[in-house]
CSV table of C-alpha atoms and ligand atoms in Angstrom, one decimal:
chain,number,residue,atom,x,y,z
V,1,UNK,CA,61.1,55.4,-17.1
V,2,UNK,CA,63.6,53.6,-15.1
V,3,UNK,CA,66.9,55.3,-14.5
V,4,UNK,CA,68.4,52.2,-13.1
V,5,UNK,CA,71.8,51.3,-14.6
V,6,UNK,CA,72.3,47.6,-15.3
V,7,UNK,CA,75.6,46.4,-13.8
V,8,UNK,CA,75.5,43.2,-15.7
V,9,UNK,CA,75.5,39.8,-14.2
V,10,UNK,CA,79.2,39.0,-13.8
V,11,UNK,CA,79.9,39.2,-10.1
V,12,UNK,CA,82.3,41.8,-8.9
V,13,UNK,CA,84.6,40.2,-6.3
V,14,UNK,CA,84.5,42.1,-3.0
V,15,UNK,CA,87.6,44.1,-2.2
V,16,UNK,CA,89.9,41.7,-0.3
V,17,UNK,CA,90.2,42.8,3.3
V,18,UNK,CA,93.8,42.8,4.4
V,19,UNK,CA,94.2,40.7,7.5
V,20,UNK,CA,95.1,41.7,11.0
V,21,UNK,CA,96.8,38.7,12.7
V,22,UNK,CA,97.6,38.6,16.4
V,23,UNK,CA,100.4,36.2,17.5
V,24,UNK,CA,100.4,35.5,21.3
V,25,UNK,CA,101.9,32.9,23.5
V,26,UNK,CA,103.7,32.6,26.8
V,27,UNK,CA,106.9,34.5,27.3
V,28,UNK,CA,109.9,32.5,26.1
V,29,UNK,CA,107.9,30.3,23.7
V,30,UNK,CA,109.7,31.8,20.7
V,31,UNK,CA,107.4,34.4,19.3
V,32,UNK,CA,110.2,36.9,18.5
V,33,UNK,CA,112.4,34.2,17.1
V,34,UNK,CA,109.7,32.8,14.8
V,35,UNK,CA,108.7,36.3,13.6
V,36,UNK,CA,112.3,37.4,13.0
V,37,UNK,CA,113.0,34.1,11.0
V,38,UNK,CA,109.9,34.7,8.8
V,39,UNK,CA,110.7,38.4,8.2
V,40,UNK,CA,114.3,37.6,7.2
V,41,UNK,CA,112.9,35.8,4.1
V,42,UNK,CA,109.7,38.0,3.9
V,43,UNK,CA,110.6,41.5,4.9
V,44,UNK,CA,107.3,42.7,3.3
V,45,UNK,CA,105.4,41.3,6.3
V,46,UNK,CA,104.6,44.4,8.4
V,47,UNK,CA,105.0,43.9,12.1
V,48,UNK,CA,103.6,46.5,14.4
V,49,UNK,CA,106.3,48.1,16.8
V,50,UNK,CA,104.8,48.4,20.3
V,51,UNK,CA,105.5,51.0,23.0
V,52,UNK,CA,106.7,49.7,26.3
V,53,UNK,CA,107.8,51.0,29.7
V,54,UNK,CA,110.3,48.0,29.9
V,55,UNK,CA,114.0,48.9,29.7
V,56,UNK,CA,115.7,47.8,26.5
V,57,UNK,CA,117.6,44.4,26.6
V,58,UNK,CA,121.2,44.4,25.3
V,59,UNK,CA,121.0,44.7,21.6
V,60,UNK,CA,117.4,46.1,21.5
V,61,UNK,CA,117.1,49.3,19.5
V,62,UNK,CA,114.6,52.2,19.7
V,63,UNK,CA,111.9,51.9,17.1
V,64,UNK,CA,113.0,48.4,16.0
V,65,UNK,CA,112.0,46.0,18.8
V,66,UNK,CA,110.0,48.6,20.7
V,67,UNK,CA,109.5,52.3,21.2
V,68,UNK,CA,110.8,52.7,24.7
V,69,UNK,CA,108.9,55.2,26.8
V,70,UNK,CA,108.6,56.2,30.5
V,71,UNK,CA,105.5,55.9,32.6
V,72,UNK,CA,104.4,59.5,32.0
V,73,UNK,CA,104.7,59.1,28.2
V,74,UNK,CA,102.7,55.8,28.4
V,75,UNK,CA,100.0,57.6,30.4
V,76,UNK,CA,99.7,60.2,27.7
V,77,UNK,CA,99.5,57.6,24.9
V,78,UNK,CA,96.5,56.1,26.8
V,79,UNK,CA,94.9,59.4,27.5
V,80,UNK,CA,95.2,60.6,23.9
V,81,UNK,CA,93.6,57.3,22.6
V,82,UNK,CA,96.8,56.5,20.6
V,83,UNK,CA,96.8,52.9,21.6
V,84,UNK,CA,94.7,50.2,19.9
V,85,UNK,CA,95.2,48.0,23.0
V,86,UNK,CA,97.5,48.0,25.9
V,87,UNK,CA,98.2,45.8,28.9
V,88,UNK,CA,100.4,45.4,32.0
V,89,UNK,CA,102.6,42.4,31.7
V,90,UNK,CA,105.0,41.2,34.5
V,91,UNK,CA,105.5,44.7,35.9
V,92,UNK,CA,105.7,46.7,32.6
V,93,UNK,CA,103.2,48.2,30.3
V,94,UNK,CA,103.0,47.4,26.6
V,95,UNK,CA,100.7,48.9,23.9
V,96,UNK,CA,100.1,48.9,20.1
V,97,UNK,CA,100.2,52.3,18.4
V,98,UNK,CA,96.8,52.6,16.7
V,99,UNK,CA,97.4,54.8,13.7
V,100,UNK,CA,100.2,52.8,12.1
V,101,UNK,CA,98.0,49.6,12.2
V,102,UNK,CA,95.0,51.4,10.6
V,103,UNK,CA,97.2,53.0,7.9
V,104,UNK,CA,98.7,49.7,6.9
V,105,UNK,CA,95.3,47.9,6.8
V,106,UNK,CA,93.9,50.8,4.8
V,107,UNK,CA,96.8,50.5,2.3
V,108,UNK,CA,96.0,46.8,1.9
V,109,UNK,CA,99.0,45.5,3.8
V,110,UNK,CA,98.5,42.5,6.1
V,111,UNK,CA,99.4,43.4,9.7
V,112,UNK,CA,101.0,41.3,12.4
V,113,UNK,CA,100.8,42.1,16.1
V,114,UNK,CA,103.0,40.2,18.6
V,115,UNK,CA,101.2,40.9,21.9
V,116,UNK,CA,100.1,39.2,25.1
V,117,UNK,CA,96.8,37.4,25.9
V,118,UNK,CA,95.1,40.6,27.4
V,119,UNK,CA,96.0,42.5,24.3
V,120,UNK,CA,94.7,39.7,22.0
V,121,UNK,CA,91.4,39.8,23.9
V,122,UNK,CA,91.1,43.6,23.4
V,123,UNK,CA,91.8,43.3,19.7
V,124,UNK,CA,89.2,40.6,19.3
V,125,UNK,CA,86.7,42.9,21.0
V,126,UNK,CA,87.5,45.9,18.8
V,127,UNK,CA,88.2,44.1,15.5
V,128,UNK,CA,86.1,41.0,15.2
V,129,UNK,CA,87.7,40.1,11.8
V,130,UNK,CA,91.2,39.7,13.4
V,131,UNK,CA,92.8,36.3,13.3
V,132,UNK,CA,94.2,35.1,16.6
V,133,UNK,CA,97.1,32.7,16.5
V,134,UNK,CA,98.5,31.0,19.7
V,135,UNK,CA,102.1,29.9,19.8
V,136,UNK,CA,102.4,27.0,22.2
V,137,UNK,CA,105.6,25.3,23.6
V,138,UNK,CA,106.2,21.6,23.0
V,139,UNK,CA,106.0,21.1,26.8
V,140,UNK,CA,106.1,23.1,30.1
V,141,UNK,CA,109.6,21.9,30.8
V,142,UNK,CA,110.8,23.2,27.4
V,143,UNK,CA,109.2,26.6,28.0
V,144,UNK,CA,111.0,26.9,31.3
V,145,UNK,CA,114.2,25.9,29.6
V,146,UNK,CA,113.8,28.5,26.9
V,147,UNK,CA,112.8,31.3,29.1
V,148,UNK,CA,115.7,30.6,31.6
V,149,UNK,CA,118.2,29.9,28.8
V,150,UNK,CA,117.5,33.2,27.1
V,151,UNK,CA,119.3,34.8,30.0
V,152,UNK,CA,117.7,38.2,29.7
V,153,UNK,CA,115.6,38.2,32.9
V,154,UNK,CA,116.3,37.9,36.6
V,155,UNK,CA,115.0,34.8,38.5
V,156,UNK,CA,112.2,37.1,40.0
V,157,UNK,CA,111.1,38.2,36.6
V,158,UNK,CA,111.3,34.7,35.2
V,159,UNK,CA,109.0,33.6,38.0
V,160,UNK,CA,106.4,36.4,37.2
V,161,UNK,CA,106.5,35.5,33.5
V,162,UNK,CA,106.0,31.8,34.3
V,163,UNK,CA,103.0,32.7,36.5
V,164,UNK,CA,101.6,34.6,33.5
V,165,UNK,CA,102.4,31.7,31.2
V,166,UNK,CA,100.1,29.4,33.2
V,167,UNK,CA,97.2,31.7,32.6
V,168,UNK,CA,98.1,32.2,28.9
V,169,UNK,CA,98.4,28.4,28.3
V,170,UNK,CA,94.9,27.9,29.9
V,171,UNK,CA,93.4,30.4,27.3
V,172,UNK,CA,94.6,28.6,24.2
V,173,UNK,CA,91.1,27.6,23.2
V,174,UNK,CA,90.2,31.3,22.8
V,175,UNK,CA,92.4,31.4,19.7
V,176,UNK,CA,91.5,30.5,16.1
V,177,UNK,CA,94.7,28.5,15.5
V,178,UNK,CA,97.5,27.0,17.6
V,179,UNK,CA,101.0,26.5,16.3
V,180,UNK,CA,103.4,24.4,18.4
V,181,UNK,CA,106.9,25.8,18.3
V,182,UNK,CA,109.0,22.7,17.9
V,183,UNK,CA,110.8,23.9,14.8
V,184,UNK,CA,111.3,27.6,14.1
V,185,UNK,CA,111.5,27.0,10.4
V,186,UNK,CA,108.2,25.0,10.3
V,187,UNK,CA,106.3,27.5,12.4
V,188,UNK,CA,107.6,30.4,10.5
V,189,UNK,CA,106.3,28.8,7.3
V,190,UNK,CA,102.9,28.0,8.8
V,191,UNK,CA,102.5,31.5,10.2
V,192,UNK,CA,103.4,33.0,6.8
V,193,UNK,CA,100.7,30.9,5.2
V,194,UNK,CA,98.1,32.1,7.7
V,195,UNK,CA,99.0,35.8,7.0
V,196,UNK,CA,98.3,35.5,3.3
S,1,LIG,P1,109.3,35.1,23.1
S,1,LIG,O1,109.5,36.2,22.1
S,1,LIG,O2,108.1,34.3,22.9
S,1,LIG,O3,109.4,35.7,24.5
S,1,LIG,P2,112.0,34.3,22.2
S,1,LIG,O4,111.8,34.4,20.7
S,1,LIG,O5,112.8,35.4,22.9
S,1,LIG,O6,110.6,34.1,23.0
S,1,LIG,O7,112.6,32.9,22.5
S,1,LIG,C1,113.0,32.4,23.8
S,1,LIG,C2,114.2,31.5,23.7
S,1,LIG,O8,113.9,30.3,23.1
S,1,LIG,C3,115.4,32.1,22.8
S,1,LIG,O9,116.6,31.8,23.5
S,1,LIG,C4,115.2,31.4,21.5
S,1,LIG,O10,116.5,31.3,20.9
S,1,LIG,C5,114.7,30.0,21.9
S,1,LIG,N1,113.8,29.4,20.9
S,1,LIG,C6,112.9,29.9,20.2
S,1,LIG,N2,112.3,29.0,19.4
S,1,LIG,C7,112.9,27.8,19.6
S,1,LIG,C8,112.8,26.4,19.1
S,1,LIG,N3,111.9,26.1,18.2
S,1,LIG,N4,113.6,25.5,19.6
S,1,LIG,C9,114.5,25.8,20.6
S,1,LIG,N5,114.7,27.0,21.1
S,1,LIG,C10,113.9,28.0,20.6
S,2,LIG,P1,108.9,41.1,26.3
S,2,LIG,O1,109.2,42.0,27.5
S,2,LIG,O2,109.4,39.7,26.4
S,2,LIG,O3,109.4,41.8,25.0
S,2,LIG,O4,107.3,41.0,26.1
S,2,LIG,C1,106.5,40.6,27.1
S,2,LIG,C2,105.1,40.3,26.6
S,2,LIG,O5,104.5,41.5,26.2
S,2,LIG,C3,105.1,39.3,25.4
S,2,LIG,O6,104.0,38.4,25.7
S,2,LIG,C4,104.7,40.2,24.3
S,2,LIG,O7,104.0,39.5,23.3
S,2,LIG,C5,103.9,41.2,25.0
S,2,LIG,N1,103.7,42.5,24.2
S,2,LIG,C6,104.6,43.1,23.4
S,2,LIG,N2,104.1,44.2,22.9
S,2,LIG,C7,102.8,44.3,23.3
S,2,LIG,C8,101.8,45.2,23.1
S,2,LIG,O8,101.8,46.2,22.4
S,2,LIG,N3,100.6,44.9,23.7
S,2,LIG,C9,100.4,43.9,24.6
S,2,LIG,N4,99.2,43.7,25.1
S,2,LIG,N5,101.4,43.0,24.8
S,2,LIG,C10,102.6,43.2,24.2
């Protein structure tokens, strides 16, 4: 006698996997601006808050833009396996706290990471289902204008960031989607559509 239980023929839709989306792009292209604009209208979008050894810029607050840590604390985060990915960028270290990302995905909440190219590559390695979005400037001249115009970095740091930008721009084809940041409103709308 068969003990098999018929489950009927109507297909059960698979549980929808919440999405992990990575937003990368050269420093000064407008990542933070676009994400802030999108979250003003859609505060339900969860953005991971990274740890960094960089000093806060005027107006940046602990736990909002970043968790600001010193080198020793960052070493401990790495040693304890608490970072999903991390990278050194233009003289400072940045990393994504692992547990908060996993908790939100588990709870069915789409997750957005705003991280650099090296971090995006690590996420692709460890989470193949992640969606990688590249934010590109309308032109190199406009990128330089934005990074300089922001007025938050010294000329030396701007130079280091532009060096990194050349490498990041050359890696655009590694990403699933490119959005060109001509209009903050348009890109924020496009990014929101990708997250859903
Ligand atoms: P990122 O987070 O990528 O380093 P920011 O969001 O800090 O870049 O933006 C860098 C500068 O460019 C800021 O001064 C911002 O106001 C400006 N900016 C961002 N998006 C645009 C845009 N679409 N057009 C003009 N300026 C922009
Ligand atoms: P900023 O100092 O301008 O805030 O950030 C510098 C660069 O570090 C940006 O490209 C930003 O996306 C990246 N970044 C921020 N947080 C992280 C992180 O947790 N991991 C990695 N790999 N990069 C990050």
